[in-house]
């Protein structure tokens, strides 16, 4: 899972804060029965804090997408 500040433009940001439709993608995976791992590609240049926050964002979006 990765994110960009603007669709069609390669400018990375903290996962879960950009323009990519991550929640919709997670909902699609859930509806298809996905029960595997997700890999976060964290490229916001915020170090360990960015990795931690990206994980928190993805867990939150997963819960929101799947009620």
PDB file of N, CA and C in Angstrom:
ATOM      1  N   UNK A   1       0.859  -1.156   0.000  1.00  0.00           N
ATOM      2  CA  UNK A   1       0.000   0.000   0.000  1.00  0.00           C
ATOM      3  C   UNK A   1       0.906   1.221   0.000  1.00  0.00           C
ATOM      4  N   UNK A   2       0.663   2.118  -0.917  1.00  0.00           N
ATOM      5  CA  UNK A   2       1.407   3.374  -0.959  1.00  0.00           C
ATOM      6  C   UNK A   2       0.434   4.504  -1.263  1.00  0.00           C
ATOM      7  N   UNK A   3       0.910   5.720  -1.216  1.00  0.00           N
ATOM      8  CA  UNK A   3       0.030   6.858  -1.436  1.00  0.00           C
ATOM      9  C   UNK A   3       0.792   7.965  -2.160  1.00  0.00           C
ATOM     10  N   UNK A   4       0.076   8.802  -2.849  1.00  0.00           N
ATOM     11  CA  UNK A   4       0.626   9.938  -3.571  1.00  0.00           C
ATOM     12  C   UNK A   4      -0.189  11.186  -3.238  1.00  0.00           C
ATOM     13  N   UNK A   5       0.451  12.340  -3.306  1.00  0.00           N
ATOM     14  CA  UNK A   5      -0.249  13.583  -2.980  1.00  0.00           C
ATOM     15  C   UNK A   5      -1.330  13.931  -3.999  1.00  0.00           C
ATOM     16  N   UNK A   6      -1.108  13.494  -5.246  1.00  0.00           N
ATOM     17  CA  UNK A   6      -2.033  13.826  -6.331  1.00  0.00           C
ATOM     18  C   UNK A   6      -2.022  12.680  -7.330  1.00  0.00           C
ATOM     19  N   UNK A   7      -3.199  12.251  -7.752  1.00  0.00           N
ATOM     20  CA  UNK A   7      -3.271  11.173  -8.734  1.00  0.00           C
ATOM     21  C   UNK A   7      -2.594  11.600 -10.031  1.00  0.00           C
ATOM     22  N   UNK A   8      -1.782  10.720 -10.586  1.00  0.00           N
ATOM     23  CA  UNK A   8      -1.089  10.997 -11.823  1.00  0.00           C
ATOM     24  C   UNK A   8       0.216  11.748 -11.660  1.00  0.00           C
ATOM     25  N   UNK A   9       0.588  12.033 -10.417  1.00  0.00           N
ATOM     26  CA  UNK A   9       1.811  12.775 -10.139  1.00  0.00           C
ATOM     27  C   UNK A   9       2.626  11.982  -9.116  1.00  0.00           C
ATOM     28  N   UNK A  10       3.894  11.730  -9.426  1.00  0.00           N
ATOM     29  CA  UNK A  10       4.723  10.949  -8.511  1.00  0.00           C
ATOM     30  C   UNK A  10       5.314  11.856  -7.440  1.00  0.00           C
ATOM     31  N   UNK A  11       4.512  12.067  -6.404  1.00  0.00           N
ATOM     32  CA  UNK A  11       4.948  12.836  -5.238  1.00  0.00           C
ATOM     33  C   UNK A  11       4.399  12.104  -4.017  1.00  0.00           C
ATOM     34  N   UNK A  12       5.300  11.447  -3.302  1.00  0.00           N
ATOM     35  CA  UNK A  12       4.875  10.584  -2.205  1.00  0.00           C
ATOM     36  C   UNK A  12       4.456  11.389  -0.975  1.00  0.00           C
ATOM     37  N   UNK A  13       3.692  10.718  -0.120  1.00  0.00           N
ATOM     38  CA  UNK A  13       3.251  11.307   1.141  1.00  0.00           C
ATOM     39  C   UNK A  13       2.995  10.169   2.123  1.00  0.00           C
ATOM     40  N   UNK A  14       2.673  10.510   3.341  1.00  0.00           N
ATOM     41  CA  UNK A  14       2.362   9.513   4.353  1.00  0.00           C
ATOM     42  C   UNK A  14       1.169   8.676   3.899  1.00  0.00           C
ATOM     43  N   UNK A  15       1.303   7.370   3.953  1.00  0.00           N
ATOM     44  CA  UNK A  15       0.232   6.460   3.533  1.00  0.00           C
ATOM     45  C   UNK A  15      -1.051   6.780   4.306  1.00  0.00           C
ATOM     46  N   UNK A  16      -2.125   6.937   3.557  1.00  0.00           N
ATOM     47  CA  UNK A  16      -3.422   7.217   4.155  1.00  0.00           C
ATOM     48  C   UNK A  16      -3.770   8.685   4.227  1.00  0.00           C
ATOM     49  N   UNK A  17      -2.872   9.560   3.755  1.00  0.00           N
ATOM     50  CA  UNK A  17      -3.146  10.999   3.801  1.00  0.00           C
ATOM     51  C   UNK A  17      -3.228  11.628   2.423  1.00  0.00           C
ATOM     52  N   UNK A  18      -3.028  10.856   1.376  1.00  0.00           N
ATOM     53  CA  UNK A  18      -2.975  11.402   0.020  1.00  0.00           C
ATOM     54  C   UNK A  18      -4.244  11.178  -0.775  1.00  0.00           C
ATOM     55  N   UNK A  19      -4.054  11.145  -2.091  1.00  0.00           N
ATOM     56  CA  UNK A  19      -5.174  11.100  -3.025  1.00  0.00           C
ATOM     57  C   UNK A  19      -5.565   9.698  -3.479  1.00  0.00           C
ATOM     58  N   UNK A  20      -4.772   8.692  -3.167  1.00  0.00           N
ATOM     59  CA  UNK A  20      -5.076   7.334  -3.629  1.00  0.00           C
ATOM     60  C   UNK A  20      -6.306   6.779  -2.915  1.00  0.00           C
ATOM     61  N   UNK A  21      -7.159   6.065  -3.625  1.00  0.00           N
ATOM     62  CA  UNK A  21      -8.400   5.530  -3.035  1.00  0.00           C
ATOM     63  C   UNK A  21      -8.132   4.262  -2.203  1.00  0.00           C
ATOM     64  N   UNK A  22      -7.358   4.412  -1.149  1.00  0.00           N
ATOM     65  CA  UNK A  22      -6.943   3.258  -0.360  1.00  0.00           C
ATOM     66  C   UNK A  22      -8.128   2.571   0.301  1.00  0.00           C
ATOM     67  N   UNK A  23      -9.036   3.348   0.892  1.00  0.00           N
ATOM     68  CA  UNK A  23     -10.178   2.729   1.573  1.00  0.00           C
ATOM     69  C   UNK A  23     -11.023   1.920   0.597  1.00  0.00           C
ATOM     70  N   UNK A  24     -11.241   2.426  -0.598  1.00  0.00           N
ATOM     71  CA  UNK A  24     -11.998   1.689  -1.616  1.00  0.00           C
ATOM     72  C   UNK A  24     -11.272   0.391  -1.990  1.00  0.00           C
ATOM     73  N   UNK A  25      -9.960   0.461  -2.105  1.00  0.00           N
ATOM     74  CA  UNK A  25      -9.177  -0.738  -2.441  1.00  0.00           C
ATOM     75  C   UNK A  25      -9.254  -1.767  -1.315  1.00  0.00           C
ATOM     76  N   UNK A  26      -9.176  -1.295  -0.082  1.00  0.00           N
ATOM     77  CA  UNK A  26      -9.265  -2.211   1.056  1.00  0.00           C
ATOM     78  C   UNK A  26     -10.649  -2.848   1.134  1.00  0.00           C
ATOM     79  N   UNK A  27     -11.676  -2.074   0.846  1.00  0.00           N
ATOM     80  CA  UNK A  27     -13.046  -2.602   0.826  1.00  0.00           C
ATOM     81  C   UNK A  27     -13.172  -3.690  -0.228  1.00  0.00           C
ATOM     82  N   UNK A  28     -12.602  -3.469  -1.415  1.00  0.00           N
ATOM     83  CA  UNK A  28     -12.639  -4.457  -2.480  1.00  0.00           C
ATOM     84  C   UNK A  28     -11.946  -5.742  -2.036  1.00  0.00           C
ATOM     85  N   UNK A  29     -10.771  -5.609  -1.428  1.00  0.00           N
ATOM     86  CA  UNK A  29     -10.050  -6.794  -0.945  1.00  0.00           C
ATOM     87  C   UNK A  29     -10.873  -7.544   0.102  1.00  0.00           C
ATOM     88  N   UNK A  30     -11.454  -6.816   1.042  1.00  0.00           N
ATOM     89  CA  UNK A  30     -12.267  -7.444   2.087  1.00  0.00           C
ATOM     90  C   UNK A  30     -13.452  -8.189   1.483  1.00  0.00           C
ATOM     91  N   UNK A  31     -14.133  -7.544   0.543  1.00  0.00           N
ATOM     92  CA  UNK A  31     -15.295  -8.165  -0.101  1.00  0.00           C
ATOM     93  C   UNK A  31     -14.925  -9.437  -0.864  1.00  0.00           C
ATOM     94  N   UNK A  32     -13.687  -9.518  -1.326  1.00  0.00           N
ATOM     95  CA  UNK A  32     -13.203 -10.704  -2.048  1.00  0.00           C
ATOM     96  C   UNK A  32     -12.649 -11.770  -1.103  1.00  0.00           C
ATOM     97  N   UNK A  33     -12.710 -11.516   0.208  1.00  0.00           N
ATOM     98  CA  UNK A  33     -12.269 -12.504   1.180  1.00  0.00           C
ATOM     99  C   UNK A  33     -10.778 -12.462   1.511  1.00  0.00           C
ATOM    100  N   UNK A  34     -10.119 -11.358   1.211  1.00  0.00           N
ATOM    101  CA  UNK A  34      -8.683 -11.239   1.476  1.00  0.00           C
ATOM    102  C   UNK A  34      -8.397 -11.450   2.958  1.00  0.00           C
ATOM    103  N   UNK A  35      -7.476 -12.351   3.254  1.00  0.00           N
ATOM    104  CA  UNK A  35      -7.077 -12.581   4.649  1.00  0.00           C
ATOM    105  C   UNK A  35      -5.568 -12.750   4.764  1.00  0.00           C
ATOM    106  N   UNK A  36      -4.857 -12.094   3.876  1.00  0.00           N
ATOM    107  CA  UNK A  36      -3.398 -12.172   3.855  1.00  0.00           C
ATOM    108  C   UNK A  36      -2.802 -10.871   4.407  1.00  0.00           C
ATOM    109  N   UNK A  37      -1.500 -10.792   4.362  1.00  0.00           N
ATOM    110  CA  UNK A  37      -0.789  -9.603   4.800  1.00  0.00           C
ATOM    111  C   UNK A  37      -0.897  -8.500   3.758  1.00  0.00           C
ATOM    112  N   UNK A  38      -0.757  -7.258   4.205  1.00  0.00           N
ATOM    113  CA  UNK A  38      -0.601  -6.109   3.328  1.00  0.00           C
ATOM    114  C   UNK A  38       0.802  -5.561   3.562  1.00  0.00           C
ATOM    115  N   UNK A  39       1.426  -5.075   2.529  1.00  0.00           N
ATOM    116  CA  UNK A  39       2.756  -4.481   2.617  1.00  0.00           C
ATOM    117  C   UNK A  39       2.612  -2.969   2.448  1.00  0.00           C
ATOM    118  N   UNK A  40       3.169  -2.224   3.366  1.00  0.00           N
ATOM    119  CA  UNK A  40       3.117  -0.768   3.299  1.00  0.00           C
ATOM    120  C   UNK A  40       4.415  -0.257   2.695  1.00  0.00           C
ATOM    121  N   UNK A  41       4.291   0.532   1.645  1.00  0.00           N
ATOM    122  CA  UNK A  41       5.446   1.179   1.025  1.00  0.00           C
ATOM    123  C   UNK A  41       5.451   2.626   1.509  1.00  0.00           C
ATOM    124  N   UNK A  42       6.123   2.867   2.597  1.00  0.00           N
ATOM    125  CA  UNK A  42       6.123   4.167   3.253  1.00  0.00           C
ATOM    126  C   UNK A  42       7.296   5.001   2.745  1.00  0.00           C
ATOM    127  N   UNK A  43       6.999   6.055   1.991  1.00  0.00           N
ATOM    128  CA  UNK A  43       8.044   6.875   1.354  1.00  0.00           C
ATOM    129  C   UNK A  43       7.896   8.355   1.680  1.00  0.00           C
ATOM    130  N   UNK A  44       7.389   8.678   2.857  1.00  0.00           N
ATOM    131  CA  UNK A  44       7.184  10.088   3.188  1.00  0.00           C
ATOM    132  C   UNK A  44       8.429  10.743   3.775  1.00  0.00           C
ATOM    133  N   UNK A  45       9.508   9.973   3.907  1.00  0.00           N
ATOM    134  CA  UNK A  45      10.757  10.498   4.473  1.00  0.00           C
ATOM    135  C   UNK A  45      10.585  11.022   5.890  1.00  0.00           C
ATOM    136  N   UNK A  46       9.763  10.328   6.675  1.00  0.00           N
ATOM    137  CA  UNK A  46       9.550  10.724   8.069  1.00  0.00           C
ATOM    138  C   UNK A  46      10.077   9.673   9.040  1.00  0.00           C
ATOM    139  N   UNK A  47      10.872   8.733   8.530  1.00  0.00           N
ATOM    140  CA  UNK A  47      11.538   7.757   9.382  1.00  0.00           C
ATOM    141  C   UNK A  47      10.589   6.786  10.061  1.00  0.00           C
ATOM    142  N   UNK A  48      10.998   6.354  11.247  1.00  0.00           N
ATOM    143  CA  UNK A  48      10.226   5.362  12.006  1.00  0.00           C
ATOM    144  C   UNK A  48       8.833   5.874  12.349  1.00  0.00           C
ATOM    145  N   UNK A  49       8.709   7.166  12.609  1.00  0.00           N
ATOM    146  CA  UNK A  49       7.385   7.728  12.911  1.00  0.00           C
ATOM    147  C   UNK A  49       6.442   7.568  11.718  1.00  0.00           C
ATOM    148  N   UNK A  50       6.968   7.751  10.514  1.00  0.00           N
ATOM    149  CA  UNK A  50       6.153   7.587   9.311  1.00  0.00           C
ATOM    150  C   UNK A  50       5.669   6.159   9.150  1.00  0.00           C
ATOM    151  N   UNK A  51       6.536   5.206   9.448  1.00  0.00           N
ATOM    152  CA  UNK A  51       6.143   3.788   9.366  1.00  0.00           C
ATOM    153  C   UNK A  51       5.054   3.488  10.386  1.00  0.00           C
ATOM    154  N   UNK A  52       5.233   3.973  11.608  1.00  0.00           N
ATOM    155  CA  UNK A  52       4.230   3.755  12.659  1.00  0.00           C
ATOM    156  C   UNK A  52       2.889   4.392  12.280  1.00  0.00           C
ATOM    157  N   UNK A  53       2.932   5.645  11.822  1.00  0.00           N
ATOM    158  CA  UNK A  53       1.697   6.349  11.457  1.00  0.00           C
ATOM    159  C   UNK A  53       1.026   5.705  10.255  1.00  0.00           C
ATOM    160  N   UNK A  54       1.810   5.244   9.277  1.00  0.00           N
ATOM    161  CA  UNK A  54       1.241   4.571   8.110  1.00  0.00           C
ATOM    162  C   UNK A  54       0.511   3.303   8.539  1.00  0.00           C
ATOM    163  N   UNK A  55       1.108   2.529   9.436  1.00  0.00           N
ATOM    164  CA  UNK A  55       0.450   1.329   9.953  1.00  0.00           C
ATOM    165  C   UNK A  55      -0.859   1.658  10.644  1.00  0.00           C
ATOM    166  N   UNK A  56      -0.833   2.690  11.473  1.00  0.00           N
ATOM    167  CA  UNK A  56      -2.061   3.121  12.160  1.00  0.00           C
ATOM    168  C   UNK A  56      -3.120   3.557  11.153  1.00  0.00           C
ATOM    169  N   UNK A  57      -2.699   4.312  10.131  1.00  0.00           N
ATOM    170  CA  UNK A  57      -3.651   4.774   9.108  1.00  0.00           C
ATOM    171  C   UNK A  57      -4.281   3.614   8.352  1.00  0.00           C
ATOM    172  N   UNK A  58      -3.482   2.632   7.977  1.00  0.00           N
ATOM    173  CA  UNK A  58      -4.014   1.485   7.234  1.00  0.00           C
ATOM    174  C   UNK A  58      -4.973   0.671   8.104  1.00  0.00           C
ATOM    175  N   UNK A  59      -4.609   0.441   9.366  1.00  0.00           N
ATOM    176  CA  UNK A  59      -5.533  -0.287  10.263  1.00  0.00           C
ATOM    177  C   UNK A  59      -6.846   0.465  10.412  1.00  0.00           C
ATOM    178  N   UNK A  60      -6.786   1.804  10.550  1.00  0.00           N
ATOM    179  CA  UNK A  60      -8.003   2.618  10.672  1.00  0.00           C
ATOM    180  C   UNK A  60      -8.838   2.532   9.391  1.00  0.00           C
ATOM    181  N   UNK A  61      -8.186   2.684   8.236  1.00  0.00           N
ATOM    182  CA  UNK A  61      -8.924   2.611   6.974  1.00  0.00           C
ATOM    183  C   UNK A  61      -9.538   1.229   6.749  1.00  0.00           C
ATOM    184  N   UNK A  62      -8.838   0.174   7.151  1.00  0.00           N
ATOM    185  CA  UNK A  62      -9.374  -1.192   7.037  1.00  0.00           C
ATOM    186  C   UNK A  62     -10.663  -1.324   7.857  1.00  0.00           C
ATOM    187  N   UNK A  63     -10.624  -0.823   9.092  1.00  0.00           N
ATOM    188  CA  UNK A  63     -11.815  -0.887   9.952  1.00  0.00           C
ATOM    189  C   UNK A  63     -12.966  -0.071   9.351  1.00  0.00           C
ATOM    190  N   UNK A  64     -12.666   1.125   8.865  1.00  0.00           N
ATOM    191  CA  UNK A  64     -13.700   1.987   8.273  1.00  0.00           C
ATOM    192  C   UNK A  64     -14.295   1.354   7.013  1.00  0.00           C
ATOM    193  N   UNK A  65     -13.457   0.739   6.217  1.00  0.00           N
ATOM    194  CA  UNK A  65     -13.913   0.159   4.953  1.00  0.00           C
ATOM    195  C   UNK A  65     -14.773  -1.082   5.167  1.00  0.00           C
ATOM    196  N   UNK A  66     -14.618  -1.721   6.308  1.00  0.00           N
ATOM    197  CA  UNK A  66     -15.270  -3.018   6.523  1.00  0.00           C
ATOM    198  C   UNK A  66     -16.178  -3.059   7.738  1.00  0.00           C
ATOM    199  N   UNK A  67     -16.563  -1.884   8.206  1.00  0.00           N
ATOM    200  CA  UNK A  67     -17.524  -1.762   9.278  1.00  0.00           C
ATOM    201  C   UNK A  67     -17.156  -2.467  10.503  1.00  0.00           C
TER     202      UNK A  67
END
